[in-house]
Coordinates of C-alpha atoms in Angstrom, one line a residue:
M244 CA -2.3 27.9 15.2
T245 CA -3.7 29.9 12.3
V246 CA -6.4 28.0 10.4
T247 CA -7.8 29.1 7.2
T248 CA -11.6 28.9 7.2
T249 CA -14.1 28.3 4.5
T250 CA -17.7 29.4 4.3
Q251 CA -20.6 27.1 3.8
S252 CA -20.9 28.4 0.2
E253 CA -17.3 27.7 -0.8
R254 CA -16.7 24.7 -2.9
L255 CA -13.6 22.5 -3.0
I256 CA -13.1 23.3 -6.7
D257 CA -13.0 27.1 -5.9
L258 CA -10.1 27.0 -3.4
E259 CA -6.8 28.2 -4.7
D260 CA -3.0 27.8 -4.0
L261 CA -3.4 24.2 -2.9
T262 CA -0.5 21.8 -2.0
P263 CA 0.0 18.8 -4.4
L264 CA -0.7 15.6 -2.5
I265 CA 2.4 14.0 -4.0
E266 CA 4.5 16.2 -1.6
T267 CA 3.3 14.0 1.3
T268 CA 4.9 10.9 -0.3
T269 CA 8.0 12.2 -1.9
S270 CA 9.2 14.9 0.6
A271 CA 12.3 14.1 2.6
E272 CA 10.3 15.3 5.6
P273 CA 6.6 14.3 5.0
A274 CA 5.7 15.1 8.6
R275 CA 6.5 18.8 7.9
V276 CA 4.2 18.8 4.9
Y277 CA 1.3 17.3 7.0
E278 CA 1.9 19.8 9.8
R279 CA 2.0 22.7 7.4
L280 CA -1.3 21.6 6.0
R281 CA -2.8 21.2 9.4
T282 CA -1.6 24.6 10.6
Q283 CA -3.1 26.3 7.6
W284 CA -6.4 24.3 7.2
G285 CA -7.0 22.2 10.3
N286 CA -7.8 18.5 10.4
V287 CA -9.3 18.5 6.9
A288 CA -7.2 20.2 4.2
P289 CA -7.8 20.8 0.5
V290 CA -5.0 19.4 -1.7
L291 CA -4.4 18.7 -5.4
L292 CA -4.4 15.1 -6.8
E293 CA -3.0 16.6 -10.0
P294 CA -3.3 20.1 -11.5
G295 CA -7.0 21.1 -11.6
V296 CA -8.1 18.0 -9.5
P297 CA -8.7 18.9 -5.8
A298 CA -9.6 16.6 -3.0
W299 CA -9.9 16.8 0.8
L300 CA -7.0 15.3 2.8
V301 CA -8.1 14.0 6.3
L302 CA -5.4 14.8 8.9
G303 CA -7.3 14.1 12.1
H304 CA -7.7 10.8 13.8
R305 CA -11.4 11.2 14.7
E306 CA -12.1 12.4 11.2
L307 CA -10.1 9.5 9.6
V308 CA -12.1 6.9 11.6
T309 CA -15.3 8.6 10.6
V310 CA -14.4 8.3 6.9
L311 CA -13.1 4.7 7.0
R312 CA -16.0 3.3 9.0
N313 CA -18.9 5.1 7.4
E314 CA -19.5 3.4 4.1
A315 CA -23.0 4.8 3.9
L316 CA -21.6 8.3 3.6
F317 CA -18.1 7.8 2.2
A318 CA -18.0 5.3 -0.6
R319 CA -14.9 3.8 -2.2
D320 CA -16.6 3.4 -5.7
S321 CA -15.3 6.3 -7.8
R322 CA -18.4 6.3 -9.9
N323 CA -19.6 8.6 -7.1
W324 CA -16.8 11.2 -7.8
S325 CA -18.3 14.4 -9.2
L326 CA -15.1 15.3 -11.2
L327 CA -15.3 11.9 -12.9
Q328 CA -18.9 12.4 -13.7
D329 CA -18.5 15.8 -15.2
G330 CA -15.5 14.9 -17.3
T331 CA -13.0 17.1 -15.3
V332 CA -11.0 13.9 -14.8
G333 CA -10.6 11.8 -17.9
P334 CA -9.6 8.1 -18.3
D335 CA -6.3 9.1 -19.9
S336 CA -5.2 11.4 -17.1
G337 CA -2.8 10.1 -14.5
V338 CA -5.2 10.1 -11.6
G339 CA -8.1 9.1 -13.8
G340 CA -6.4 5.9 -14.9
V341 CA -5.6 5.0 -11.3
L342 CA -9.0 5.9 -9.8
A343 CA -11.2 4.7 -12.7
P344 CA -14.1 2.4 -11.6
R345 CA -13.2 -1.3 -11.4
D346 CA -14.8 -4.4 -10.2
G347 CA -12.5 -5.4 -7.4
I348 CA -12.4 -5.7 -3.7
Y349 CA -10.7 -2.3 -3.2
Y350 CA -13.0 -0.5 -5.7
V351 CA -16.6 -1.4 -4.9
D352 CA -18.9 -1.1 -1.9
G353 CA -22.0 -2.7 -0.4
V354 CA -23.2 -6.2 -1.4
R355 CA -20.7 -6.6 -4.1
H356 CA -17.8 -5.7 -1.8
R357 CA -19.0 -8.0 1.0
H358 CA -19.2 -10.9 -1.5
L359 CA -15.7 -10.4 -2.8
R360 CA -14.4 -9.7 0.7
R361 CA -15.8 -13.1 1.9
L362 CA -13.9 -14.9 -0.9
V363 CA -10.6 -13.3 0.1
D364 CA -11.1 -13.5 3.8
D365 CA -12.0 -17.2 3.7
A366 CA -9.1 -18.0 1.3
F367 CA -6.5 -16.2 3.6
E368 CA -8.0 -18.0 6.6
S369 CA -7.0 -21.3 4.9
I370 CA -3.3 -20.3 4.5
D371 CA -0.8 -22.7 6.0
E372 CA 1.7 -20.3 7.5
H373 CA 4.5 -22.9 7.6
R374 CA 4.1 -23.3 3.8
L375 CA 3.9 -19.5 3.4
A376 CA 7.1 -19.1 5.4
A377 CA 8.9 -21.9 3.3
I378 CA 7.9 -20.2 0.0
T379 CA 9.0 -16.8 1.3
E380 CA 12.4 -18.2 2.4
H381 CA 12.8 -19.9 -1.0
W382 CA 12.4 -16.7 -3.0
C383 CA 14.6 -14.8 -0.5
R384 CA 17.3 -17.3 -0.9
I385 CA 17.2 -17.1 -4.7
A386 CA 17.2 -13.3 -4.7
L387 CA 19.9 -13.0 -2.0
D388 CA 22.2 -15.5 -3.8
R389 CA 22.1 -13.3 -6.8
V390 CA 22.9 -10.1 -5.1
L391 CA 25.6 -11.7 -2.9
A392 CA 27.4 -13.1 -6.0
K393 CA 27.9 -9.5 -7.2
G394 CA 29.0 -7.9 -3.9
R395 CA 26.8 -4.9 -4.6
A396 CA 23.1 -4.4 -5.0
D397 CA 20.2 -2.1 -5.0
L398 CA 18.1 -3.7 -2.3
V399 CA 14.9 -2.0 -3.5
N400 CA 14.8 -3.1 -7.1
E401 CA 16.9 -6.3 -6.8
Y402 CA 15.3 -7.7 -3.7
A403 CA 12.4 -6.0 -2.0
R404 CA 10.5 -5.3 -5.2
A405 CA 10.9 -8.9 -6.4
V406 CA 10.3 -11.2 -3.4
P407 CA 6.8 -10.2 -2.2
L408 CA 5.1 -10.5 -5.6
L409 CA 6.9 -13.8 -6.3
V410 CA 5.7 -15.2 -3.0
M411 CA 2.1 -14.1 -3.5
S412 CA 2.1 -15.3 -7.1
T413 CA 3.3 -18.7 -5.9
M414 CA 0.6 -18.8 -3.2
F415 CA -2.1 -18.1 -5.7
G416 CA -0.8 -21.0 -7.9
L417 CA 1.5 -19.5 -10.5
D418 CA 4.6 -21.6 -11.3
S419 CA 8.1 -20.0 -11.3
E420 CA 8.0 -18.9 -14.9
Q421 CA 4.6 -17.4 -14.5
A422 CA 5.6 -15.7 -11.3
Y423 CA 8.5 -14.0 -13.0
A424 CA 6.2 -13.0 -15.8
M425 CA 3.8 -11.4 -13.2
L426 CA 6.8 -9.6 -11.7
S427 CA 7.8 -8.2 -15.1
H428 CA 4.3 -7.1 -15.9
A429 CA 4.0 -5.4 -12.4
R430 CA 7.2 -3.4 -13.0
R431 CA 5.9 -2.2 -16.3
V432 CA 2.5 -1.2 -14.7
F433 CA 4.2 1.0 -12.1
Q434 CA 6.9 2.4 -14.4
A435 CA 4.8 3.0 -17.6
R436 CA 2.1 5.4 -18.4
G437 CA -0.7 5.5 -20.9
A438 CA -0.9 2.7 -23.4
A439 CA 2.2 0.9 -22.2
G440 CA 0.8 0.8 -18.6
R441 CA -2.6 -0.5 -19.8
E442 CA -0.9 -3.1 -21.9
A443 CA 1.1 -4.4 -18.9
L444 CA -2.1 -4.4 -16.8
N445 CA -4.0 -6.4 -19.4
A446 CA -1.1 -8.9 -19.5
Q447 CA -1.4 -9.3 -15.7
R448 CA -5.2 -9.9 -16.1
S449 CA -4.7 -12.4 -18.9
L450 CA -2.2 -14.4 -16.8
I451 CA -4.7 -14.5 -13.9
A452 CA -7.5 -15.5 -16.3
D453 CA -5.5 -18.4 -17.6
L454 CA -4.7 -19.4 -14.0
I455 CA -8.4 -19.4 -13.1
A456 CA -9.3 -21.5 -16.1
S457 CA -6.6 -24.0 -15.3
R458 CA -7.7 -24.3 -11.6
R459 CA -11.4 -24.7 -12.7
A460 CA -10.2 -27.7 -14.7
A461 CA -7.8 -29.1 -12.2
P462 CA -8.0 -27.6 -8.6
S463 CA -4.8 -27.5 -6.6
D464 CA -3.5 -26.5 -3.2
D465 CA -3.4 -22.8 -3.7
L466 CA -5.4 -19.6 -2.9
T467 CA -7.0 -19.4 -6.4
S468 CA -8.4 -23.0 -5.9
A469 CA -9.5 -22.1 -2.4
I470 CA -11.5 -19.1 -3.8
L471 CA -13.0 -21.2 -6.6
R472 CA -14.1 -23.8 -4.0
H473 CA -16.0 -21.2 -1.9
P474 CA -19.5 -22.2 -1.0
S475 CA -20.9 -19.1 -2.7
A476 CA -20.0 -20.6 -6.1
P477 CA -18.1 -17.6 -7.4
T478 CA -18.1 -16.9 -11.1
D479 CA -14.8 -16.4 -13.0
V480 CA -15.5 -12.6 -12.9
D481 CA -15.7 -12.9 -9.1
V482 CA -12.5 -14.8 -8.8
Q483 CA -10.7 -12.5 -11.3
S484 CA -11.8 -9.5 -9.2
A485 CA -10.7 -11.0 -5.9
V486 CA -7.3 -12.3 -7.1
S487 CA -6.3 -9.3 -9.2
A488 CA -6.7 -6.7 -6.5
T489 CA -5.3 -8.8 -3.7
L490 CA -2.3 -10.1 -5.6
I491 CA -1.2 -6.9 -7.3
L492 CA -2.1 -4.1 -4.8
G493 CA -1.2 -6.2 -1.8
S494 CA 2.3 -6.9 -3.1
E495 CA 3.0 -3.2 -3.7
F496 CA 2.1 -2.5 0.0
E497 CA 4.6 -5.1 1.0
V498 CA 7.3 -3.6 -1.1
G499 CA 6.9 -0.3 0.7
W500 CA 6.9 -1.8 4.1
I501 CA 10.0 -3.9 3.5
T502 CA 12.0 -1.2 1.8
Q503 CA 11.3 1.3 4.6
A504 CA 12.3 -1.2 7.2
L505 CA 15.6 -1.9 5.3
R506 CA 16.2 1.8 5.0
L507 CA 15.9 2.3 8.8
R508 CA 18.3 -0.6 9.4
L509 CA 20.8 0.9 7.0
A510 CA 20.4 4.7 7.6
D511 CA 19.2 5.1 11.2
P512 CA 21.7 4.3 14.0
R513 CA 18.9 3.4 16.4
F514 CA 18.2 0.4 14.3
D515 CA 21.7 -0.7 13.4
G516 CA 23.2 -3.5 15.5
R517 CA 26.7 -2.4 14.7
T518 CA 26.2 0.9 16.5
G519 CA 24.3 -0.5 19.5
G520 CA 20.9 -0.9 18.1
R521 CA 19.1 -4.1 19.3
L522 CA 15.7 -4.0 17.6
S523 CA 14.7 -7.1 15.7
A524 CA 13.2 -7.3 12.2
S525 CA 9.7 -7.4 13.8
D526 CA 10.5 -4.3 15.9
T527 CA 11.8 -2.5 12.9
L528 CA 8.7 -3.3 10.8
A529 CA 6.4 -2.1 13.6
A530 CA 8.4 1.1 13.9
V531 CA 7.9 1.7 10.1
L532 CA 4.1 1.5 10.4
G533 CA 4.1 4.1 13.1
S534 CA 6.7 6.5 11.6
A535 CA 7.0 5.9 7.8
P536 CA 4.1 3.7 6.7
P537 CA 4.3 2.4 3.1
A538 CA 0.9 3.9 2.4
P539 CA 0.9 7.4 3.9
N540 CA -2.4 8.1 2.3
A541 CA -5.2 5.6 1.7
A542 CA -7.2 5.4 -1.5
P543 CA -9.9 8.2 -1.6
R544 CA -13.5 7.9 -0.6
F545 CA -16.3 9.8 -2.3
A546 CA -19.0 11.7 -0.3
L547 CA -22.5 10.4 -1.1
A548 CA -24.2 13.4 0.5
D549 CA -23.3 16.9 1.7
T550 CA -21.8 16.7 5.2
T551 CA -19.4 18.4 7.6
L552 CA -16.1 16.9 8.5
G553 CA -13.5 18.6 10.7
G554 CA -15.3 21.9 10.4
R555 CA -15.2 21.7 6.5
K556 CA -18.2 21.6 4.3
I557 CA -17.9 18.4 2.2
L558 CA -20.2 18.3 -0.8
A559 CA -21.7 15.2 -2.4
G560 CA -19.2 13.9 -5.0
D561 CA -16.1 15.4 -3.3
A562 CA -13.0 13.1 -3.1
V563 CA -11.8 12.6 0.5
V564 CA -8.3 11.1 1.0
P565 CA -7.6 9.4 4.4
G566 CA -4.2 10.7 5.5
I567 CA -2.9 7.7 7.5
L568 CA 0.5 9.3 8.4
G569 CA -1.0 12.7 9.0
A570 CA -3.7 11.3 11.3
S571 CA -1.2 9.2 13.1
A572 CA 0.9 12.2 13.9
E573 CA -2.1 14.2 15.0
S574 CA -3.1 11.3 17.4
R575 CA 0.2 11.6 19.2
A576 CA -0.7 15.1 20.4
S577 CA -4.2 14.2 21.6
G578 CA -4.7 11.6 24.3
D579 CA -8.5 11.8 24.6
D580 CA -9.4 9.9 21.3
I581 CA -11.8 7.1 22.1
W582 CA -10.6 5.2 19.0
L583 CA -6.9 5.4 19.9
E584 CA -5.3 2.1 20.8
S585 CA -3.1 2.9 23.8
G586 CA 0.6 2.8 22.9
N587 CA 0.0 1.7 19.3
L588 CA -0.7 3.9 16.4
S589 CA 0.6 1.5 13.7
Y590 CA -2.9 -0.1 13.3
L591 CA -4.0 2.9 11.3
T592 CA -1.9 1.6 8.4
W593 CA -4.2 -1.4 8.1
G594 CA -7.3 0.8 7.8
A595 CA -10.6 0.3 9.5
G596 CA -14.2 -0.5 8.5
P597 CA -15.3 -2.5 5.5
H598 CA -12.2 -1.8 3.4
A599 CA -9.6 -2.7 6.2
C600 CA -6.7 -4.7 4.8
P601 CA -7.7 -8.4 4.5
A602 CA -4.2 -9.7 4.4
R603 CA -2.7 -8.4 7.6
R604 CA -1.4 -11.7 9.0
P605 CA 0.2 -13.1 5.8
A606 CA 1.6 -9.7 5.0
T607 CA 3.3 -9.6 8.4
V608 CA 4.7 -13.1 8.0
I609 CA 6.2 -12.3 4.5
A610 CA 7.7 -9.0 5.7
Q611 CA 9.3 -10.4 8.8
I612 CA 11.0 -13.1 6.8
V613 CA 12.1 -10.9 3.9
V614 CA 13.7 -8.3 6.3
G615 CA 15.0 -11.0 8.6
E616 CA 16.7 -13.0 5.9
A617 CA 18.4 -9.9 4.5
L618 CA 19.7 -9.0 7.9
R619 CA 20.9 -12.6 8.5
R620 CA 22.7 -13.1 5.2
L621 CA 24.0 -9.6 4.3
G622 CA 26.7 -9.4 6.9
G623 CA 28.6 -6.1 6.8
V624 CA 26.2 -4.5 4.4
T625 CA 26.9 -0.8 4.0
L626 CA 25.2 2.0 2.1
T627 CA 27.3 3.3 -0.8
V628 CA 25.6 6.8 -0.6
P629 CA 25.1 9.1 2.4
P630 CA 21.9 8.3 4.2
E631 CA 20.6 11.9 3.8
S632 CA 20.8 11.5 0.0
L633 CA 18.2 8.7 -0.1
S634 CA 15.1 10.0 -1.7
A635 CA 11.6 8.6 -2.0
T636 CA 9.6 7.7 -5.1
G637 CA 5.9 7.2 -4.7
T638 CA 2.4 7.5 -5.9
L639 CA -0.2 9.7 -4.3
W640 CA -0.8 6.8 -1.8
S641 CA 2.6 5.0 -1.4
S642 CA 6.1 6.0 -0.6
V643 CA 9.1 3.8 -1.3
P644 CA 12.9 4.6 -1.2
R645 CA 14.0 5.2 -4.8
E646 CA 17.0 2.9 -4.2
L647 CA 19.1 1.4 -1.4
P648 CA 22.5 0.9 -3.0
V649 CA 24.8 -1.3 -0.8
R650 CA 28.0 -3.2 -0.8
F651 CA 28.9 -6.3 1.2
E652 CA 32.0 -6.3 3.3
E653 CA 31.6 -10.0 4.1
H654 CA 29.5 -12.7 2.6
R655 CA 27.5 -15.2 4.8
P656 CA 26.5 -18.4 3.1
A657 CA 22.9 -19.6 3.3
R658 CA 22.1 -22.0 6.1

């Protein structure tokens, strides 16, 4: 393997001919992109978040765990990003808008993060999984009734993109009309740019603020009320921060996980029961986490001091992107990793350290039901395009099939 070396005096900003990070989430063969980067640079590779905005991409399992677990050296708060501090990245740029500092569980560190994390952890601990399952089945039934009535559908935009956010909106206390409004705002956030995207994001925040005010006045049996009842007496700002990040970002992760699982069932013979496949919805979802995770790259951390990682000189203020899929692939080739869970690499998707996903159990319940209900009710479902023509759309961090156009050869009534 030929690895390009850098000297101690070279800075990330001075390196040239770098690969855009977006290639790792939109390529038809992302594993080849990661392997090319690893061959050229080793386990820590320079990439471009957008033109003129470089970052380090972590491709080694040991290096990944170091970044995720060491909050004292690798912070999530983008106020520590040198390119944001010096104006290289502006608030109106694509990556600047996404990574701008925010007061939310995914965006802060230290005492503030631990406080918000306790609010979310304790609220999720209180979830009645039977109720969660019933709500998920309710929204699946509504969505599937609509697509079955037509005989054709795009399972990404007409099913998988809708149900998770509707479920979580209901769990947090929004009624059906408000849940649909949240879904509409979310679609605009992820489709629009600039002023239109900010307007949709503000509409989401306004809806959540109204919900918090309503639950302050009249608590109910929902996650927002559970957070408000927390013994730490959270402020409205605390609750807004906890609810916004968990509801909005968590739902987007679910969309990716579900759509990738449906893609496997439709496009890969190993997962298709009609051609001898026997894997369940749970098995398929587990396979997705190990081979095509919905978040191939985690949100960047920012170095708080000069350090060395994977043989690279990391300077204070550098952005460091945890490459979840890249590190997972690297782990398969090295069996001496002390952090490696034997026989299971999918845990990497959930992260590690202070910012590990707080919603692993409810996310799993929702995904299993959404995929399982589709498989149960969509008898004879067939892709209307060749499997090899399916392409991915994604951000720097997420990868989702652009569409899954299908037709139904037989209809199964709801039971």
